[in-house]
XYZ file of C-alpha atoms in Angstrom:
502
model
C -19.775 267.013 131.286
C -21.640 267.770 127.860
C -24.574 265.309 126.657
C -25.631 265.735 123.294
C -29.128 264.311 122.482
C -30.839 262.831 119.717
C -34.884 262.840 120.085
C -38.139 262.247 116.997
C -40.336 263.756 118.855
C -44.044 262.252 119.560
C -43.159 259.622 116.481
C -42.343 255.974 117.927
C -38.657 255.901 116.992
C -38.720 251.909 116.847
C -40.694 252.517 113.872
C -38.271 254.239 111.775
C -35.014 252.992 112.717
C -34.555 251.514 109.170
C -35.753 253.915 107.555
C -34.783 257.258 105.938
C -36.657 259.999 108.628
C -36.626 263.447 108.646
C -38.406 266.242 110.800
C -39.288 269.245 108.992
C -40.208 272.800 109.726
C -41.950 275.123 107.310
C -40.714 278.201 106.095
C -41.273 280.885 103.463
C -39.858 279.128 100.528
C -41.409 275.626 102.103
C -40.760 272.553 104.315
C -37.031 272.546 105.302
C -35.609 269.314 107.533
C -34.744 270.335 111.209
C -33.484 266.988 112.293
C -32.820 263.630 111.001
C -32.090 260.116 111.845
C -29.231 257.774 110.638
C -30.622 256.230 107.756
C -31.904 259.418 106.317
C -28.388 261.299 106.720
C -26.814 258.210 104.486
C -29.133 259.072 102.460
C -27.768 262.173 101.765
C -30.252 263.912 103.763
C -29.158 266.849 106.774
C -30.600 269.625 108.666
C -31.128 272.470 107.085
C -31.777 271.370 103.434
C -35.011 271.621 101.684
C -37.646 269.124 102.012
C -37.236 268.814 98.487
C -34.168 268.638 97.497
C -33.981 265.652 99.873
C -36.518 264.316 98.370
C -34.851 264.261 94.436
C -31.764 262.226 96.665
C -34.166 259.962 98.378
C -38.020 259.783 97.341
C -39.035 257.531 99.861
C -38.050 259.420 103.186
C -40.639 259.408 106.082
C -41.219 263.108 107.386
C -42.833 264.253 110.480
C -43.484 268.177 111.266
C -40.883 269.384 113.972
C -42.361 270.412 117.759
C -39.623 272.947 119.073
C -41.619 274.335 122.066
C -42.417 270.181 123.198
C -38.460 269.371 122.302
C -37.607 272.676 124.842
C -40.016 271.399 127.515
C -38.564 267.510 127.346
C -35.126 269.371 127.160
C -36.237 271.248 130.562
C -37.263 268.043 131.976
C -34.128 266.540 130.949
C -31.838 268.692 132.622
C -33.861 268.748 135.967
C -33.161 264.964 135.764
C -29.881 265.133 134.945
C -28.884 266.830 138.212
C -28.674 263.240 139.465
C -24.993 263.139 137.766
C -24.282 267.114 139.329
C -25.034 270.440 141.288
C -26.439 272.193 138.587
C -27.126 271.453 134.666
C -27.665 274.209 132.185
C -29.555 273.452 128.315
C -26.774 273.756 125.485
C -28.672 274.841 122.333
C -31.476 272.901 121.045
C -30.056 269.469 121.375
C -27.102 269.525 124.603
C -26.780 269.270 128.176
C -24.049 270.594 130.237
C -23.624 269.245 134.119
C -20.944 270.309 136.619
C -19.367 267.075 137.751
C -16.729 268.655 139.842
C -15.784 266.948 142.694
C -19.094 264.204 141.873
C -17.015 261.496 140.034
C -15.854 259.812 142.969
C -19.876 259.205 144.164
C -19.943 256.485 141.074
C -16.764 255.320 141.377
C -14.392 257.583 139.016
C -15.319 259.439 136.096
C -15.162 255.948 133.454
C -18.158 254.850 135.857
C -19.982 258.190 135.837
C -19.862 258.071 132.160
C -21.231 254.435 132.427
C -24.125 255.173 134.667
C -25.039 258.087 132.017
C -25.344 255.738 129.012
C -26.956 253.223 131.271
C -29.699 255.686 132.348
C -30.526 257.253 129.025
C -30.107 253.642 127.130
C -32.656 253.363 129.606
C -35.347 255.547 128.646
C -34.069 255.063 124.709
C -33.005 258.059 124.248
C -29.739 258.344 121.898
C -26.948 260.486 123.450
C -22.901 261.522 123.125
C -20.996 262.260 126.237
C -17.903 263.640 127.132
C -15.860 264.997 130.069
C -13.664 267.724 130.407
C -12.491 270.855 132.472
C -14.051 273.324 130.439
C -17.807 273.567 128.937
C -16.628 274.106 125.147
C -14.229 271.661 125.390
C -16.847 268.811 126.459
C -19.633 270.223 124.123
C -15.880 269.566 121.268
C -15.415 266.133 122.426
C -19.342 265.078 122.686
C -19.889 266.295 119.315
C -16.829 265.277 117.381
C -14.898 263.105 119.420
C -15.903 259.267 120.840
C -18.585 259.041 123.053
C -17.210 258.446 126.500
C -14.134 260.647 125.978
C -12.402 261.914 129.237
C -10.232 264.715 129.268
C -8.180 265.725 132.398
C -7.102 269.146 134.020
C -3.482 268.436 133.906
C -3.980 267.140 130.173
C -2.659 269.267 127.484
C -5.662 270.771 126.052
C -4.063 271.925 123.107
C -2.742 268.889 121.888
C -5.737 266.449 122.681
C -8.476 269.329 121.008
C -5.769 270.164 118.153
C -7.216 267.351 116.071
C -11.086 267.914 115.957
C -12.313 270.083 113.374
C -13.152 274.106 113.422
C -16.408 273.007 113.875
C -15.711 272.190 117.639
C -15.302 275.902 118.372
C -19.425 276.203 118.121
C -19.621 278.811 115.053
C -22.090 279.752 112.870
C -21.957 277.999 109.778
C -21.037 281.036 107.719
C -17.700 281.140 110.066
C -16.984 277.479 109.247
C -17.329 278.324 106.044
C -14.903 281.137 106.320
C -12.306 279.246 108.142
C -12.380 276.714 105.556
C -12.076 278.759 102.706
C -8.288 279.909 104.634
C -7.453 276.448 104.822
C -8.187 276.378 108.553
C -9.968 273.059 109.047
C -8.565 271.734 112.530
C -8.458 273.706 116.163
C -4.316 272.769 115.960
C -4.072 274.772 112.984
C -6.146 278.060 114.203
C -4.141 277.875 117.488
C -0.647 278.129 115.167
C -1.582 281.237 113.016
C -1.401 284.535 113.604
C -4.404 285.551 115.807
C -3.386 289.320 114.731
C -4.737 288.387 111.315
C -7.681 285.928 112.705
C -8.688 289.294 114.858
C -8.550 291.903 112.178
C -10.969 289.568 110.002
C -13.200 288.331 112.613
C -12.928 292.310 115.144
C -16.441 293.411 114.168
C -18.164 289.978 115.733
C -19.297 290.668 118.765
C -21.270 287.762 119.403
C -19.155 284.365 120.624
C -20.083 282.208 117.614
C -19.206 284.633 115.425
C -15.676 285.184 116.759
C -13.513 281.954 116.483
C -11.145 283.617 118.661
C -13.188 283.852 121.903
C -14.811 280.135 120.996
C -10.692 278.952 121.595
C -10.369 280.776 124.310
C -13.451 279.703 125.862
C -12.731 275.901 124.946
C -9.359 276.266 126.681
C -10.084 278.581 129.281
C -8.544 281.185 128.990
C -11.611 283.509 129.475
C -15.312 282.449 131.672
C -18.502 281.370 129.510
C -21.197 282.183 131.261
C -23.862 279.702 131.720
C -27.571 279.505 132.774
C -28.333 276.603 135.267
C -32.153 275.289 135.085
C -33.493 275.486 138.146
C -36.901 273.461 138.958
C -39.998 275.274 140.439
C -42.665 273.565 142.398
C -45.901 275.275 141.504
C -48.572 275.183 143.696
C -51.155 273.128 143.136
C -54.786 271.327 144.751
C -57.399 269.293 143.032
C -60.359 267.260 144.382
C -61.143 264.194 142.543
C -65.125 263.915 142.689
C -66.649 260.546 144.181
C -69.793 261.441 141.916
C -69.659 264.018 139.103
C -71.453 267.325 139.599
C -73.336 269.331 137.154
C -75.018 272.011 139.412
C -73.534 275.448 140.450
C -73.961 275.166 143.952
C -71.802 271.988 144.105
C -69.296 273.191 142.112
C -69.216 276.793 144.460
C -68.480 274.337 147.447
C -65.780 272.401 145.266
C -63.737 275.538 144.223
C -64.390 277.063 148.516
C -62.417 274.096 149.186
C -60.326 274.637 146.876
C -59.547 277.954 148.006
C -58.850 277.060 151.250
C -56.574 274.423 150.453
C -54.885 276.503 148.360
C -54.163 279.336 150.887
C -52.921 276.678 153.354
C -50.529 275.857 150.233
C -49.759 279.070 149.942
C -49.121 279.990 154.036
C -46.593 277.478 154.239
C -44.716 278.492 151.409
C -45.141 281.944 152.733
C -45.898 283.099 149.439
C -49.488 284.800 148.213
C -50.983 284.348 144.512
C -51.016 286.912 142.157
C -52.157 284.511 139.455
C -54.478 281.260 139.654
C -55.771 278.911 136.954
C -59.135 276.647 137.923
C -59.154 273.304 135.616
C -62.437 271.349 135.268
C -62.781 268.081 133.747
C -65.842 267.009 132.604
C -66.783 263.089 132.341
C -66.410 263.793 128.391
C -62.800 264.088 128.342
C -63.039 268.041 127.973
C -60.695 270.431 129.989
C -62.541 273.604 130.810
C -59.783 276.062 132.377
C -60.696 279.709 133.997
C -57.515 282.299 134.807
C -57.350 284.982 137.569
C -54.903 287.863 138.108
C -54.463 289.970 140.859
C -53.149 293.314 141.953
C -51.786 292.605 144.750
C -50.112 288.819 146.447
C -52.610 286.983 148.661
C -53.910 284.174 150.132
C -57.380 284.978 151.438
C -59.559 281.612 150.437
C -62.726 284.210 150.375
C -61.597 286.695 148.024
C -60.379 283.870 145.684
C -63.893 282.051 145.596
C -65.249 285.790 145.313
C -63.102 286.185 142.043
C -63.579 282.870 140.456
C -67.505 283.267 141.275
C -68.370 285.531 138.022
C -65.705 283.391 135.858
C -67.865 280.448 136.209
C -70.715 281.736 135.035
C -70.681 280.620 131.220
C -69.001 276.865 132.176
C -71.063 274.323 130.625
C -70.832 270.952 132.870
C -72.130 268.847 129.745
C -73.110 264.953 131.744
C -70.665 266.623 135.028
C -67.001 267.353 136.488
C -64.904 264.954 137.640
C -62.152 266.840 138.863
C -60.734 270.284 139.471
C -57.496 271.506 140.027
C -56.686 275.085 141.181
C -53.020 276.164 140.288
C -50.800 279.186 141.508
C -48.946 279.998 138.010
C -47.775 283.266 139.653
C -46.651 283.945 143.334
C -44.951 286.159 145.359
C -42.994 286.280 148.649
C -46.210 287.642 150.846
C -44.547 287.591 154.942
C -47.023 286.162 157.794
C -48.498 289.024 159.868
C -50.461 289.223 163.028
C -53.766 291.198 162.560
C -55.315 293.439 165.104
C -58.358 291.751 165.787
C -60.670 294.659 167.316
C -59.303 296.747 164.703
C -60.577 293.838 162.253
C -64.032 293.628 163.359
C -64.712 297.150 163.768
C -63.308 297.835 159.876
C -66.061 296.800 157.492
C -64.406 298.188 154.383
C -62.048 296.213 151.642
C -58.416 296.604 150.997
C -57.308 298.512 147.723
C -56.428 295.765 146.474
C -59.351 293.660 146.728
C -61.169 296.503 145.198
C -58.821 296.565 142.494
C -59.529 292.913 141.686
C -63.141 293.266 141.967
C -63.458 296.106 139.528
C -60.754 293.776 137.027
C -63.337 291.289 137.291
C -66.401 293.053 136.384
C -64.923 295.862 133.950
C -61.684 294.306 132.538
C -58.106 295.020 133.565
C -57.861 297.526 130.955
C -60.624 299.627 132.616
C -57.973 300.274 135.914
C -54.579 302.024 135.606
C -51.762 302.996 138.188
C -48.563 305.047 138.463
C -45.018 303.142 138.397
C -42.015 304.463 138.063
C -40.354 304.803 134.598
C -36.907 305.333 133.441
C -36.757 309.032 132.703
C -34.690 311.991 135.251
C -37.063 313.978 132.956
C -40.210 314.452 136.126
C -42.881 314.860 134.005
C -41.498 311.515 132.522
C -40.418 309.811 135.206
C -43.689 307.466 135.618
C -46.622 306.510 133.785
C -49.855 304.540 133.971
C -49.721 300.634 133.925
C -52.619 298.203 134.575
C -52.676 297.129 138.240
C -52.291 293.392 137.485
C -49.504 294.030 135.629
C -46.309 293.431 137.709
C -44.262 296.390 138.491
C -41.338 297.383 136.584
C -38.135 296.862 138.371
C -36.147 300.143 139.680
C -32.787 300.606 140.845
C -33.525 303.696 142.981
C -31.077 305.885 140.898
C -33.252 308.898 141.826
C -33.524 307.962 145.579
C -31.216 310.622 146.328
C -32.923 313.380 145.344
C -35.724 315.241 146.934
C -39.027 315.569 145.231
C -42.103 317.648 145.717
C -45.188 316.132 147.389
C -47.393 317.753 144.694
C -46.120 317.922 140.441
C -47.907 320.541 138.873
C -49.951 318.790 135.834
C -47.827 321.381 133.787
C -45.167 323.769 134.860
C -45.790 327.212 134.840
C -44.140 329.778 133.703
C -42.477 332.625 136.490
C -41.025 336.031 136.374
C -37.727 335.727 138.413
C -35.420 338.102 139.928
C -31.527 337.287 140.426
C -28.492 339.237 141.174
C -26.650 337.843 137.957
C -27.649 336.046 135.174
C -26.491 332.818 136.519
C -26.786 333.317 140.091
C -29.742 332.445 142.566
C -33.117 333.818 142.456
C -34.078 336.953 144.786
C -38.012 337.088 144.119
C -40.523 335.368 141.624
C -43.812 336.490 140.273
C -46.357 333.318 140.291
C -50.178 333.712 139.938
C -49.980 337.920 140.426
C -48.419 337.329 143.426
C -44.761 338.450 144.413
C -42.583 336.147 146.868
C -39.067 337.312 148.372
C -37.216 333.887 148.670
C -35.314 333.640 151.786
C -33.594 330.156 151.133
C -32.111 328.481 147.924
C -30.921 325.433 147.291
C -29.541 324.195 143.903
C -28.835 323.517 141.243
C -29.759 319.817 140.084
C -29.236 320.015 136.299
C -30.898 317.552 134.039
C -29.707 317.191 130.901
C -31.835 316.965 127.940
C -32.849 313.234 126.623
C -30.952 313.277 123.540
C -32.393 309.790 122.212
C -36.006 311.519 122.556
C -35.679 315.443 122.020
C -34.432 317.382 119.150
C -30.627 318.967 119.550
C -32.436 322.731 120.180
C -33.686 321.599 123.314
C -32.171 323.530 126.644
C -31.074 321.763 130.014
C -32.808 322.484 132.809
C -31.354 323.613 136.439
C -33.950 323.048 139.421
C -33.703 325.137 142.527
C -35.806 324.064 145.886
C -36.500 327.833 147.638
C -38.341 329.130 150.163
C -40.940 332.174 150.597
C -40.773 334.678 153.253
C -43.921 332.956 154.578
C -42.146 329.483 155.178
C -43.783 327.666 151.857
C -41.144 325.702 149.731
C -41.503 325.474 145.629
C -39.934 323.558 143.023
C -38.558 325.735 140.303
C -35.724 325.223 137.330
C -34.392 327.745 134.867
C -34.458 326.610 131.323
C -31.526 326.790 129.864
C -28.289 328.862 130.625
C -26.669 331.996 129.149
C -24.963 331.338 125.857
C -25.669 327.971 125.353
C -26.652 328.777 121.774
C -29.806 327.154 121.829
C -31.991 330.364 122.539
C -32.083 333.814 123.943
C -32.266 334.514 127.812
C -33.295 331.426 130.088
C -36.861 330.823 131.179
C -37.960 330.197 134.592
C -40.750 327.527 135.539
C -42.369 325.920 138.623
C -43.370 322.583 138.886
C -43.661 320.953 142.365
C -45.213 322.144 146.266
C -43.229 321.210 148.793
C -45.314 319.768 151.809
């Protein structure tokens, strides 16, 4: 099921229902419309056009600046309440829903009912919308758009026939596409489906993207290939606030207001079984005035003390003016964090602080750009293969496609260069000089060649073949030749070690 929407923003829409309005957004050559009601597309305005152009057609039109970002959060909110109708709904462009129906319609009473209780509910809350039903997403976004509102079409339907009638527009191109289409005298789906898709192909090979390919729209209004879609799924975000019997204006109050606070909060927190990484602290004063005060931290938790002990230093500069009425602590960034079962001697007898509470003490009082830490980084080049990152940063993601290889304990800051002694040019080394000091190597094993990072290095640069080997005194090093015999990027190879095995 598709639902295409029709919304004016924070402007009363009563208001203007007569009337010629447009929304506009500026852009480099001016105000351009974004969206527009009836009476202003009679008037010859659409989206798209200039603000003044549509002005020379109709000087009196009402305008209004466009809010994308509060038209995507309404749209959000939409779909999360549309889920009433389905499983799962997904946001279709700027302006569209999309909810899976399958197997729902018989909950209301058959799809015509379903349909019903949709125009019901969003005649409701006077809000404008299209609907249509239909087995595939681009074929209900095709009949909400261009089709009557209400429009079922079944799965043992002929797709083909009932779709062959809307225009090329249905497919969900670009508008340079349409245009394109249009030009060849293609201006319904029936007639793109009877022409040679050879031709269609060799015109349209070189767009990847779906709207660009009319090709891949048809087959994704029919079916013939899977569209991918995004379902919006709803997150509860923690949250605890104390509404104040009396407001408070001194510090000491407000410390006890935001312990409380903490300790609700970690409660929150424990039976979610989730720790904060990142909290927000609201305060609003009698005035009307929202005074908010963000924490991030390097590691998940849900210690009430540490908290306080954080937000302590952030409150310093808050002004209560005539007094808070409220706070509100928030957990805008969590993380699975598992219950554990301390050792309580071990507890009492510890009187240090974790790393990570360390961490967020020294973030506080020298900013987070004053601590750095090693992550991994894509690279199979080692001295590449992390780099430093600010602890309150989250970590990057890895897919452990190194895992299987054996590294040293210790990297040498640089790798230094050895004297090495092999049987043949390509074979394994026999003894290496490192440091004026001459080891017989009793075990070898190797090689693990690493290629050279094309993307990064020039085309000169030599692969490398690393060798793990053992001394006669039982101490294992990390050593690679650098590059091999008649590669044609050098004369003989170079040996190196990098890494100290433990």
């Amino acid at each position: 099921m598709a639902m295409d929407r029709w919304r004016l923003g924070a402007v009363e829409r009563r208001k203007f229902e007569e009337k010629p309005f447009v929304l506009t957004a500026d852009t480099a050559h001016g105000p351009r419309i974004a969206a527009t009601n009836r009476p202003g597309a009679a008037a010859g305005a659409r989206p798209g056009m200039m603000l003044a152009d549509a002005r020379t057609l109709c000087p009196e039109i009402i305008t209004a600046v466009a809010d994308p970002a509060g038209d995507l959060v309404f749209l959000e909110k939409l779909a999360v309440w549309a889920r009433r109708w389905g499983p799962w709904s997904a946001i279709d462009g700027t302006d569209g829903l999309l909810v899976d129906v399958t197997a729902v319609a018989h909950l209301f009473g058959g799809e015509d009912k379903l349909l019903v209780d949709v125009a019901a509910a969003f005649t409701q809350r006077e809000v404008d919308m299209r609907c249509a039903i239909a087995p595939t997403a681009g074929a209900a976004w095709a009949l909400a758009h261009h089709a009557a509102s209400a429009t079922i079409l079944q799965q043992h339907e002929d797709m083909k026939a009932r779709l062959g009638e809307l225009p090329v527009e249905a497919l969900r191109l670009d508008q340079d596409i349409v245009t394109v289409l249009r030009r060849l005298g293609l201006k319904k789906l029936g007639e793109l489906s009877r022409i040679d898709s050879d031709a269609i192909n060799r015109r349209f090979r070189n767009r990847k993207s779906p709207s660009a390919n009319p090709l891949t729209r048809l087959d994704q209004l029919l079916g013939r290939i899977p569209e991918p879609l995004l379902p919006v799924i709803p997150q509860k975000v923690p949250m605890v606030q104390r509404r104040l019997l009396e407001p408070i204006r001194h510090r000491q109050l407000l410390d006890q207001v935001v312990r409380d606070l903490a300790g609700d909060m970690a409660r929150e927190l424990e039976g979610r079984g989730e720790g904060a990484r990142g909290l927000e602290l609201g305060l609003w004063r009698v005035d009307g005035e929202v005074v908010t005060r963000h924490i991030e931290l390097a590691a998940a938790t849900r210690e009430a003390a540490h908290i306080v002990r954080l937000f302590a230093r952030k409150l310093d500069d808050v002004d209560a003016g005539f007094g808070i009425e409220m706070l509100r602590l928030r957990a805008i960034w969590t993380e699975k964090l598992a219950l554990d079962q301390s050792d309580i001697e071990t507890a009492s007898q510890n009187h240090g602080i974790a790393l990570s509470t360390l961490v967020d003490r020294l973030a506080v009082r020298l900013g987070p750009g004053a601590i750095t830490r090693l992550v991994p980084f894509p690279s199979h080049i080692p001295e590449r293969a992390q780099r430093g990152q600010s602890p309150l940063e989250p970590e990057p993601t890895s897919q452990g496609q190194l895992a299987f290889h054996k590294r040293p304990l210790k990297l040498l800051d640089k790798a230094e260069r050895i004297a090495v002694l092999y049987a043949t040019p390509d074979g394994y080394p026999k003894r290496f000089r490192w440091r004026g000091e001459v080891h017989d190597i009793k075990r070898v094993e190797g090689p693990e060649r690493i290629a050279p990072e094309w993307w990064r290095e020039r085309g000169s640069t030599r692969l490398r073949d690393y060798y793990q080997i053992e001394d006669q005194r039982g101490r294992r090093y990390w050593i690679y030749r650098l590059g091999i015999i008649g590669d044609g990027r050098g004369d003989m190879p170079d040996w190196y070690l990098q890494g100290l095995f433990a």
